[in-house]
XYZ file of C-alpha atoms in Angstrom:
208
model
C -0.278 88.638 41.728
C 0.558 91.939 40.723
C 2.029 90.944 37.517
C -1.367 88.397 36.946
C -3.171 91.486 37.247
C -1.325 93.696 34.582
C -1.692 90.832 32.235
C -5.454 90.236 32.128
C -6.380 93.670 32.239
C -4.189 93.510 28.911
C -5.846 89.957 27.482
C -9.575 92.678 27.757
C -7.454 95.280 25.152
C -5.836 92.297 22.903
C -9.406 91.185 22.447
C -11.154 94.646 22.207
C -8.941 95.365 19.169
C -8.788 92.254 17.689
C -13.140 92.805 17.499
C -12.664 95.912 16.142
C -11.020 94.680 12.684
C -11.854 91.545 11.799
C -10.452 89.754 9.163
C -8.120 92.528 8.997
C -5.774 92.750 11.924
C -4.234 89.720 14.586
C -3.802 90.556 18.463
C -2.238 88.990 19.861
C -1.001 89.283 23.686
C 2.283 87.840 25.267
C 3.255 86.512 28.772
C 6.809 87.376 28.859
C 7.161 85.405 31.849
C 6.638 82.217 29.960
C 8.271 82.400 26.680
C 7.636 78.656 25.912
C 3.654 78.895 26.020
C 3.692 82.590 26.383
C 0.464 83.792 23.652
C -2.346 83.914 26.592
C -4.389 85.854 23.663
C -4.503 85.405 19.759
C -7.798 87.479 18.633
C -8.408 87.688 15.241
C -6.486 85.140 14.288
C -4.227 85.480 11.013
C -1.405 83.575 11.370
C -2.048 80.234 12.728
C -0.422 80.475 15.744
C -2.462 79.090 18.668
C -2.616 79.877 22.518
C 0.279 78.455 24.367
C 2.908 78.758 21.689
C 6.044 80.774 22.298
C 7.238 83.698 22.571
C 8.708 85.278 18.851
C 12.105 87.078 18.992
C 11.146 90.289 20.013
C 9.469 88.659 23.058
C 12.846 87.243 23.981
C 14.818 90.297 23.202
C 12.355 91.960 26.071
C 13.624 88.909 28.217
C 16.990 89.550 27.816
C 16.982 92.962 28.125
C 14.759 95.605 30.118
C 16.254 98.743 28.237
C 14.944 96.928 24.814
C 12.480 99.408 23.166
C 8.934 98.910 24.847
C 6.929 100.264 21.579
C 7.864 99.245 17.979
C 6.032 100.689 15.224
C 4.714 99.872 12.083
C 7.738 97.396 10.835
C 7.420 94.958 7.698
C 6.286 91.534 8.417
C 5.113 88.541 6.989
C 2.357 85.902 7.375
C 3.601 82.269 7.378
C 1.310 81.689 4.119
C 4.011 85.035 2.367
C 0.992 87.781 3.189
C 2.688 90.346 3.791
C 1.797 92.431 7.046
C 2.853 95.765 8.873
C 3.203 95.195 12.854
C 3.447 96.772 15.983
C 4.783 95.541 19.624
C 3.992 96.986 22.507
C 6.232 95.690 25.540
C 4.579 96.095 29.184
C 6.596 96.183 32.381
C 5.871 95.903 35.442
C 6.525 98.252 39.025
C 9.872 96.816 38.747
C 10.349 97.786 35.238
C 10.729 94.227 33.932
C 8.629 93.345 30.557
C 6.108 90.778 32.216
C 3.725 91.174 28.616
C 3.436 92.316 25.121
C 1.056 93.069 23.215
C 1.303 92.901 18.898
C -0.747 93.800 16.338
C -0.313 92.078 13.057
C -2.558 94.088 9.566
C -3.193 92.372 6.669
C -1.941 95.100 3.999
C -2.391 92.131 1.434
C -6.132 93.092 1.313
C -5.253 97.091 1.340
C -2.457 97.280 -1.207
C -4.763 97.270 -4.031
C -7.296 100.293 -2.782
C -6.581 104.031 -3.505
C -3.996 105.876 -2.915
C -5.990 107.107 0.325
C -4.666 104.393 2.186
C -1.148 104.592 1.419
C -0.308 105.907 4.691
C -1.645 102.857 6.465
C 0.010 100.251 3.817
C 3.443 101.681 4.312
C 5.745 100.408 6.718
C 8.657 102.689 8.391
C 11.335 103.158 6.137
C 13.908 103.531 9.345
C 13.361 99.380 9.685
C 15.511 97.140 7.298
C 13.354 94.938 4.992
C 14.692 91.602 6.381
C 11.293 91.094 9.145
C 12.123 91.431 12.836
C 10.383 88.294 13.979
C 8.762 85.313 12.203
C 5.064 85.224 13.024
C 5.179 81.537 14.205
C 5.891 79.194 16.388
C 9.949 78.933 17.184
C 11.321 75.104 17.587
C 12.403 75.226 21.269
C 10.183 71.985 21.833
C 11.831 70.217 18.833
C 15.022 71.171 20.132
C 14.413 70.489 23.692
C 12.608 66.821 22.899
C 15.784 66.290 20.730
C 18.029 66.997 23.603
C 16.637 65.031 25.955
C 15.923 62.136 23.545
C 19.768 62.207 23.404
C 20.510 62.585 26.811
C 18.062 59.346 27.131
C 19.838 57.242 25.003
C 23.141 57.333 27.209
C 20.750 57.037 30.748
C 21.199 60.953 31.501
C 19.646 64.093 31.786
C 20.795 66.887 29.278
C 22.877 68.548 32.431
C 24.702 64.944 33.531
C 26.343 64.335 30.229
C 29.770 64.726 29.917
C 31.650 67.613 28.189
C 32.337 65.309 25.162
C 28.903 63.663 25.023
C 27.658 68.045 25.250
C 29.792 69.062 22.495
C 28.973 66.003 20.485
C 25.544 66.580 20.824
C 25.850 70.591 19.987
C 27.631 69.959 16.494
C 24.689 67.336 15.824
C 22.165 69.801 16.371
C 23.883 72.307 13.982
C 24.177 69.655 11.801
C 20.342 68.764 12.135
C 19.933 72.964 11.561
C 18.883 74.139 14.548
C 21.224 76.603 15.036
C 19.293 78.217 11.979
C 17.106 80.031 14.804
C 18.773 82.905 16.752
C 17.727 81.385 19.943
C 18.776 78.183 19.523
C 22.203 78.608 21.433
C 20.405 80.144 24.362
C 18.161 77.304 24.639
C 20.572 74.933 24.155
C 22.759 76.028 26.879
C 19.955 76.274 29.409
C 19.465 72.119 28.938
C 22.890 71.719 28.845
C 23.679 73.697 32.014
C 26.606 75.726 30.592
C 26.846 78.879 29.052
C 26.059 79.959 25.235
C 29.520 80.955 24.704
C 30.753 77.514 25.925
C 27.940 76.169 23.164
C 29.445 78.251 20.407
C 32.596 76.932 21.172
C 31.432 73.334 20.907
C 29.688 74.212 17.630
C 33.106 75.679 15.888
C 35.726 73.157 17.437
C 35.257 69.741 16.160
């Protein structure tokens, strides 16, 4: 209840600051605790995204790890249209110091690059962050790859975790084959269905 709490006093912020700019910067707020559908809030929508679709990979990095930097400023970004954008994450944690939230603003700099020099502070992005983004502002493929596991698991009469260990690495090196692997959370997922662990899925994927 505790956690419920923390997160809608956030979804009155996410919305607040979405008002403020219009047209000009996305909010968008997180629930960590359910990276599958985990956007309760997308204000100001820029990117397409919708609420209910997952978590990006900063919001699983926070997952994975508690110590993972709760505020990350003003790093490139990019629209799924190629706008380009400047963002900020703010992870939340809870009493226990687990990230239950985050909250992310997303500005347009496509529609301030070409003003004065004035603004050239609020254009740039940190120089300390490599130019290759740190998320993709979109929704990841964990449902494609979960309906494809379990569409192969009910071919062969089986749940994903009841298949055998040559039937599981068979079905790994399709799914690299198919490019999933092409998303750095792919193994994690994929070993969650599978009921073993992600090393035991890299393994599958490099040993025909």
């Amino acid at each position: 209840m505790d956690d419920e709490h923390l997160i809608r006093e956030a979804e009155k912020i996410a919305v607040a600051l979405g008002r403020m700019f219009p047209g000009l910067c996305e909010v968008v707020l997180h629930d960590l605790r359910n990276p599958d559908h985990a956007i309760r809030v997308i204000e100001n929508n820029l990117s397409g995204r919708r609420v209910g679709d997952s978590a990006t990979e900063l919001g699983l990095a926070r997952i994975e790890d508690p110590d993972y930097p709760s505020v990350i400023q003003n790093y490139p970004n990019r629209f799924p249209d190629g706008r380009p954008a400047k963002s900020t994450s703010i992870g939340i944690k809870n009493a226990a110091g687990e990230y239950v939230a985050a909250l992310c603003l997303n500005l347009d700099v496509s529609v301030l690059s070409p003003v004065t020099r004035t603004l050239a502070n609020l254009v740039a992005a940190d120089t300390e962050h490599p130019e290759q983004p740190l998320e993709t502002l979109r929704d990841r493929t964990a449902r494609e790859l979960r309906q494809a596991v379990e569409a192969h698991a009910a071919q062969r009469a089986a749940t994903p975790r009841s298949l055998s260990r040559e039937e599981k690495k068979a079905l790994v090196q399709q799914l690299q084959r198919d490019g999933y692997f092409d998303s750095r959370d792919a193994a994690t997922t994929i070993a969650g269905l599978l009921g073993v662990s992600r090393a035991t899925v890299y393994n599958y994927a490099k040993h025909p």
